[in-house]
Coordinates of C-alpha atoms in Angstrom, one line a residue:
M1 CA 21.4 21.9 3.4
K2 CA 20.5 21.0 7.0
Y3 CA 20.0 17.4 7.9
N4 CA 17.9 16.0 10.8
K5 CA 17.9 12.5 12.4
L6 CA 14.5 10.9 11.8
G7 CA 13.2 9.8 15.1
K8 CA 15.2 7.0 16.8
S9 CA 16.5 5.9 13.5
D10 CA 19.9 6.5 12.1
L11 CA 18.4 8.1 9.0
N12 CA 19.7 11.7 8.7
I13 CA 17.5 13.3 6.2
S14 CA 17.4 16.7 4.4
E15 CA 15.2 19.1 6.2
V16 CA 13.5 19.9 2.8
S17 CA 12.7 16.7 1.2
F18 CA 11.4 15.4 -2.3
G19 CA 7.8 14.3 -2.6
C20 CA 7.8 12.2 -5.9
M21 CA 4.0 12.0 -6.2
S22 CA 3.7 14.6 -8.8
L23 CA 6.5 13.4 -11.2
G24 CA 5.4 12.9 -14.6
T25 CA 6.0 9.8 -16.9
D26 CA 9.2 10.8 -18.7
H27 CA 11.8 8.6 -16.9
A28 CA 14.8 10.6 -18.2
E29 CA 13.4 13.9 -17.3
N30 CA 12.5 12.7 -13.8
A31 CA 16.0 11.2 -13.5
R32 CA 17.6 14.6 -14.3
L33 CA 15.4 16.4 -11.7
L34 CA 16.0 13.8 -9.0
H35 CA 19.8 13.8 -9.6
H36 CA 19.8 17.6 -9.5
A37 CA 18.0 17.4 -6.2
L38 CA 20.4 14.9 -4.7
D39 CA 23.4 16.9 -6.1
R40 CA 22.1 20.1 -4.3
G41 CA 21.8 18.1 -0.9
I42 CA 18.3 16.6 -0.9
N43 CA 18.7 13.0 0.1
Y44 CA 15.1 11.8 1.1
F45 CA 12.8 10.9 -1.6
D46 CA 9.2 9.8 -0.8
T47 CA 6.9 7.8 -3.0
A48 CA 4.2 5.1 -2.8
D49 CA 3.0 2.1 -4.6
L50 CA -0.3 3.8 -5.0
Y51 CA 1.1 6.7 -7.1
D52 CA 0.5 6.0 -10.8
K53 CA -0.2 2.3 -10.1
G54 CA 3.4 1.8 -9.2
E55 CA 5.1 3.7 -12.1
N56 CA 6.1 6.3 -9.6
E57 CA 8.1 3.8 -7.8
V58 CA 9.6 2.6 -11.2
T59 CA 10.8 6.1 -12.1
V60 CA 12.5 6.7 -8.7
G61 CA 14.1 3.1 -9.1
K62 CA 15.3 3.9 -12.5
A63 CA 16.9 7.3 -11.5
F64 CA 18.8 6.0 -8.5
N65 CA 20.0 2.7 -9.8
G66 CA 23.7 2.4 -9.1
M67 CA 23.7 5.1 -6.6
R68 CA 21.6 3.5 -3.8
D69 CA 23.8 4.2 -1.0
K70 CA 23.5 8.0 -1.6
V71 CA 19.8 8.2 -1.2
N72 CA 17.0 7.5 1.5
I73 CA 14.1 6.1 -0.3
A74 CA 10.7 5.8 1.4
T75 CA 7.5 4.3 0.0
K76 CA 4.2 3.3 1.3
V77 CA 1.7 0.4 1.4
G78 CA -1.9 -0.5 2.3
N79 CA -3.9 0.7 -0.7
Q80 CA -4.5 -2.3 -3.0
W81 CA -5.3 -1.7 -6.6
R82 CA -8.3 -3.6 -8.0
P83 CA -7.6 -6.1 -10.8
D84 CA -9.7 -4.1 -13.3
G85 CA -7.9 -0.9 -12.3
S86 CA -11.1 0.8 -11.3
G87 CA -9.7 2.0 -8.0
W88 CA -8.2 0.7 -4.9
D89 CA -9.2 -0.9 -1.5
W90 CA -7.7 -0.5 1.9
N91 CA -5.7 -3.6 2.9
P92 CA -3.4 -3.3 6.0
T93 CA -3.2 -7.1 6.7
K94 CA 0.1 -8.9 7.2
A95 CA -0.3 -11.2 4.2
Y96 CA -0.9 -8.2 1.9
I97 CA 2.0 -6.2 3.1
L98 CA 4.5 -9.0 2.8
Q99 CA 3.3 -9.5 -0.8
A100 CA 3.3 -5.9 -1.7
V101 CA 6.8 -5.2 -0.5
E102 CA 8.3 -7.5 -2.9
A103 CA 6.7 -5.7 -5.9
S104 CA 7.8 -2.3 -4.4
L105 CA 11.5 -3.6 -4.1
Q106 CA 11.3 -4.9 -7.7
R107 CA 10.0 -1.6 -8.9
L108 CA 12.5 0.3 -6.9
Q109 CA 15.4 -1.9 -8.1
T110 CA 16.6 -2.2 -4.5
D111 CA 17.2 -4.9 -1.9
Y112 CA 15.9 -2.7 0.8
I113 CA 13.6 0.3 1.6
D114 CA 14.8 2.8 4.1
L115 CA 11.3 3.9 5.4
Y116 CA 8.3 1.7 4.7
Q117 CA 5.1 3.5 5.7
L118 CA 1.5 2.4 6.2
H119 CA -0.3 4.6 3.9
G120 CA -3.3 5.5 6.0
G121 CA -4.9 3.5 8.8
T122 CA -8.1 3.2 10.8
I123 CA -8.7 2.4 14.5
N124 CA -10.5 -0.8 13.2
D125 CA -7.4 -2.2 11.5
P126 CA -5.7 -5.4 12.6
I127 CA -3.0 -3.1 14.0
D128 CA -0.9 -5.8 15.9
E129 CA -1.0 -7.8 12.5
T130 CA 0.1 -4.9 10.5
I131 CA 2.9 -4.1 13.2
E132 CA 4.0 -7.9 12.9
A133 CA 4.5 -7.4 9.1
F134 CA 6.7 -4.4 9.4
E135 CA 8.7 -6.1 12.3
L136 CA 9.2 -9.2 10.2
L137 CA 10.4 -7.1 7.1
K138 CA 12.9 -5.4 9.5
Q139 CA 14.3 -8.8 10.6
Q140 CA 14.6 -9.9 7.0
G141 CA 16.4 -6.8 6.1
K142 CA 13.9 -5.7 3.6
I143 CA 13.1 -2.4 5.3
R144 CA 15.4 -0.5 7.6
Y145 CA 12.5 1.3 9.5
Y146 CA 8.8 1.8 9.5
G147 CA 6.2 4.5 10.0
I148 CA 2.8 5.5 9.1
S149 CA 1.2 8.2 7.1
S150 CA -1.9 9.3 8.9
I151 CA -3.6 12.5 10.2
R152 CA -5.8 10.4 12.5
P153 CA -5.0 11.0 16.3
N154 CA -6.6 8.0 17.6
V155 CA -4.6 5.7 15.1
I156 CA -1.3 7.6 15.7
R157 CA -1.8 6.9 19.5
E158 CA -2.1 3.3 19.0
Y159 CA 1.2 3.1 17.0
V160 CA 2.9 5.2 19.4
Q161 CA 2.0 2.7 22.2
R162 CA 2.2 -0.4 20.3
S163 CA 4.9 -0.2 17.6
N164 CA 8.5 0.8 17.0
I165 CA 7.7 3.4 14.3
V166 CA 10.3 6.1 13.8
S167 CA 8.1 8.5 11.9
I168 CA 4.6 9.9 11.2
M169 CA 3.9 11.6 7.8
M170 CA 1.0 14.2 8.3
Q171 CA -0.5 17.4 6.8
Y172 CA 0.6 20.4 8.7
S173 CA 0.5 24.1 7.8
L174 CA -0.4 27.5 9.0
L175 CA -4.0 26.7 7.8
D176 CA -4.0 23.1 9.1
R177 CA -2.8 23.3 12.8
R178 CA -4.8 20.3 13.8
P179 CA -1.6 18.3 14.8
E180 CA -0.6 21.0 17.3
E181 CA -3.6 20.1 19.7
S182 CA -2.0 16.9 20.9
V183 CA -0.1 14.9 18.2
L184 CA 3.1 17.0 17.7
D185 CA 3.9 17.1 21.4
L186 CA 3.2 13.5 21.9
L187 CA 5.5 12.5 18.9
H188 CA 8.2 14.8 20.1
E189 CA 8.1 13.3 23.6
H190 CA 8.5 9.9 22.2
Q191 CA 11.2 10.8 19.7
I192 CA 9.2 10.0 16.6
G193 CA 9.9 12.2 13.7
V194 CA 7.2 14.2 11.7
L195 CA 7.4 14.3 8.0
A196 CA 5.1 17.4 7.2
R197 CA 3.2 17.5 4.0
G198 CA 0.8 20.1 2.6
S199 CA 3.0 22.9 4.1
L200 CA 1.6 25.4 1.5
A201 CA -2.0 24.3 2.0
Q202 CA -2.7 23.6 -1.6
G203 CA -0.8 26.8 -2.6
L204 CA -3.2 29.2 -0.6
L205 CA -0.1 30.3 1.4
A206 CA 2.0 30.8 -1.7
G207 CA 0.0 33.1 -3.9
K208 CA -3.0 31.1 -5.2
P209 CA -6.4 32.7 -5.0
A210 CA -8.1 32.3 -1.7
K211 CA -10.9 29.9 -1.0
P212 CA -12.4 28.4 2.2
Y213 CA -10.1 25.7 3.6
L214 CA -10.5 23.2 6.5
G215 CA -13.2 25.2 8.3
Y216 CA -11.6 28.6 7.7
T217 CA -13.6 31.0 5.9
L218 CA -12.5 32.8 2.6
E219 CA -11.9 36.0 4.7
E220 CA -9.7 34.0 7.2
V221 CA -7.7 32.3 4.5
Q222 CA -7.1 35.9 2.9
K223 CA -5.9 37.0 6.3
A224 CA -3.4 34.2 6.7
A225 CA -2.1 34.7 3.3
A226 CA -1.7 38.4 3.9
A227 CA 0.2 37.7 7.0
V228 CA 2.6 35.3 5.3
K229 CA 3.2 37.9 2.8
A230 CA 3.8 40.5 5.5
V231 CA 6.3 38.3 7.3
A232 CA 7.9 37.4 4.0
G233 CA 8.5 41.0 3.2
A234 CA 10.9 41.9 0.3
S235 CA 13.5 39.3 1.2
R236 CA 11.6 36.0 1.4
M237 CA 9.4 34.0 -0.9
L238 CA 5.9 33.3 0.4
A239 CA 6.6 29.5 0.1
E240 CA 9.7 30.0 2.1
T241 CA 7.8 31.6 5.0
A242 CA 5.0 29.0 4.9
V243 CA 7.4 26.1 5.1
R244 CA 9.7 27.8 7.6
F245 CA 6.5 28.1 9.9
V246 CA 6.0 24.4 9.8
L247 CA 9.8 23.6 10.3
H248 CA 9.8 25.7 13.6
H249 CA 8.2 23.0 15.6
P250 CA 10.7 20.7 17.2
A251 CA 8.7 17.6 16.4
V252 CA 9.0 18.2 12.7
T253 CA 12.0 16.5 11.1
A254 CA 11.4 17.4 7.4
A255 CA 9.0 19.2 5.1
V256 CA 8.3 17.0 2.2
L257 CA 7.6 19.2 -0.8
G258 CA 5.8 17.9 -3.9
I259 CA 8.1 18.5 -6.8
R260 CA 7.5 18.2 -10.5
T261 CA 9.4 20.9 -12.2
A262 CA 12.9 22.3 -12.1
E263 CA 11.2 25.6 -11.0
Q264 CA 9.5 23.8 -8.1
L265 CA 12.9 22.2 -7.2
N266 CA 14.7 25.6 -7.2
E267 CA 12.1 27.0 -5.0
A268 CA 12.5 24.1 -2.6
L269 CA 16.2 24.6 -2.5
Q270 CA 15.8 28.2 -1.8
I271 CA 13.6 27.3 1.2
A272 CA 16.2 24.8 2.3
A273 CA 18.8 27.6 2.3
A274 CA 16.7 30.0 4.1
A275 CA 17.2 31.1 7.8
P276 CA 14.5 29.9 10.5
L277 CA 11.8 32.3 11.3
K278 CA 12.3 34.4 14.2
E279 CA 10.4 33.6 17.4
G280 CA 8.4 36.8 17.0
E281 CA 7.4 36.1 13.5
V282 CA 6.3 32.7 14.4
K283 CA 4.1 34.1 17.2
T284 CA 2.8 36.7 14.8
L285 CA 1.5 33.9 12.4
Q286 CA 0.2 31.6 15.4
A287 CA -1.8 34.6 16.7
L288 CA -3.5 35.2 13.5
L289 CA -6.3 32.6 13.6
P290 CA -7.6 30.2 16.1
P291 CA -6.0 26.8 15.5
N292 CA -8.4 24.3 13.9
K293 CA -8.8 21.0 15.5
Y294 CA -9.7 17.4 14.4
E295 CA -13.4 16.8 14.5
E296 CA -13.1 13.1 14.0
H297 CA -10.9 10.1 14.8
R298 CA -9.9 11.9 18.2

C-alpha cells in the first residue's frame, strides 16, 4: 500500500481509502470488513454525520474502539436532520458545528477527529464564521485538521484564500473531468490534498450498462468505457484502470472508494496494489473526449 501526505497536514493516508457511506447496519459484519481493510493497509476511513442519521459514525466508532491510534477517521458536518426525520437542512453556522462535533465524537467513541469536513457549502454561507468554528475545534484538540467536501469552484477558491484547509473531497473521474479546468492545479499549487470520490462514475467505467452522464451522450459514455477496457487489456480490471486514471494527477492524494462487501474491498485492495498508468495510457484516455466543465458555481 502506498501512503501520501494529505496536504500540509502530518496525516499519511492510504492512496486507496475506505468510503464508509455504503456500509450496512450489521455492526459485527462491518467491523470484520473494516478490520480486514486496516490489516491490509487501508488507514483512512471516511464517514459523515448525515449517513444513516449518524448510525454510520456509530458503526465506525464501534469497529475501531480500542485501536484509535491505528486509523485516520474523517467525518463531515453541515447537514442538520430535522426533528421529525423528514430530511435535512443546510446549516454551516459556528453554533451548529460546535454542537454537531460533540455528537460525532460520541458516536465515533473518540476524543478527536483526524479530518473534519464541511459537507458541502455555498458562496452565500457565513464562510468566516464556519472557518472560526473549525479553527476553534483545532485549538481545543477536538479535530486535528479540517477540509471541505465540495465540487463548487467559487466555494473552493474562497476556502483556499481564507482558511487553513488541508483537503478538498470532490468528484473526479474520466467522465467527470470538471476539476481539471482550474481546481486541481490551484489545490496542487497551495498544497491542499484532493480526496477523489466517484472515480468509477456510478460504475459506468467498471462494466455497468452505459447511460448519458454529466453532459456526455450515451455514445460518448460507451466510447469512454471501451477505451478503459482497451487500456485495461487482459492484465487489469476495469475499475483498476479507472481509479488509476484519477490517481495520476499530482493533486490527488487518495481515491476514496465506497465499500460495502468483501468483494468490493478485495477489488479496492487490487487497485491499491496496481502499478500506475503509463503516461501514454493517460494521454490516450485524456484524448478520448473533450473535458466537461462546470456550468454553475464558477
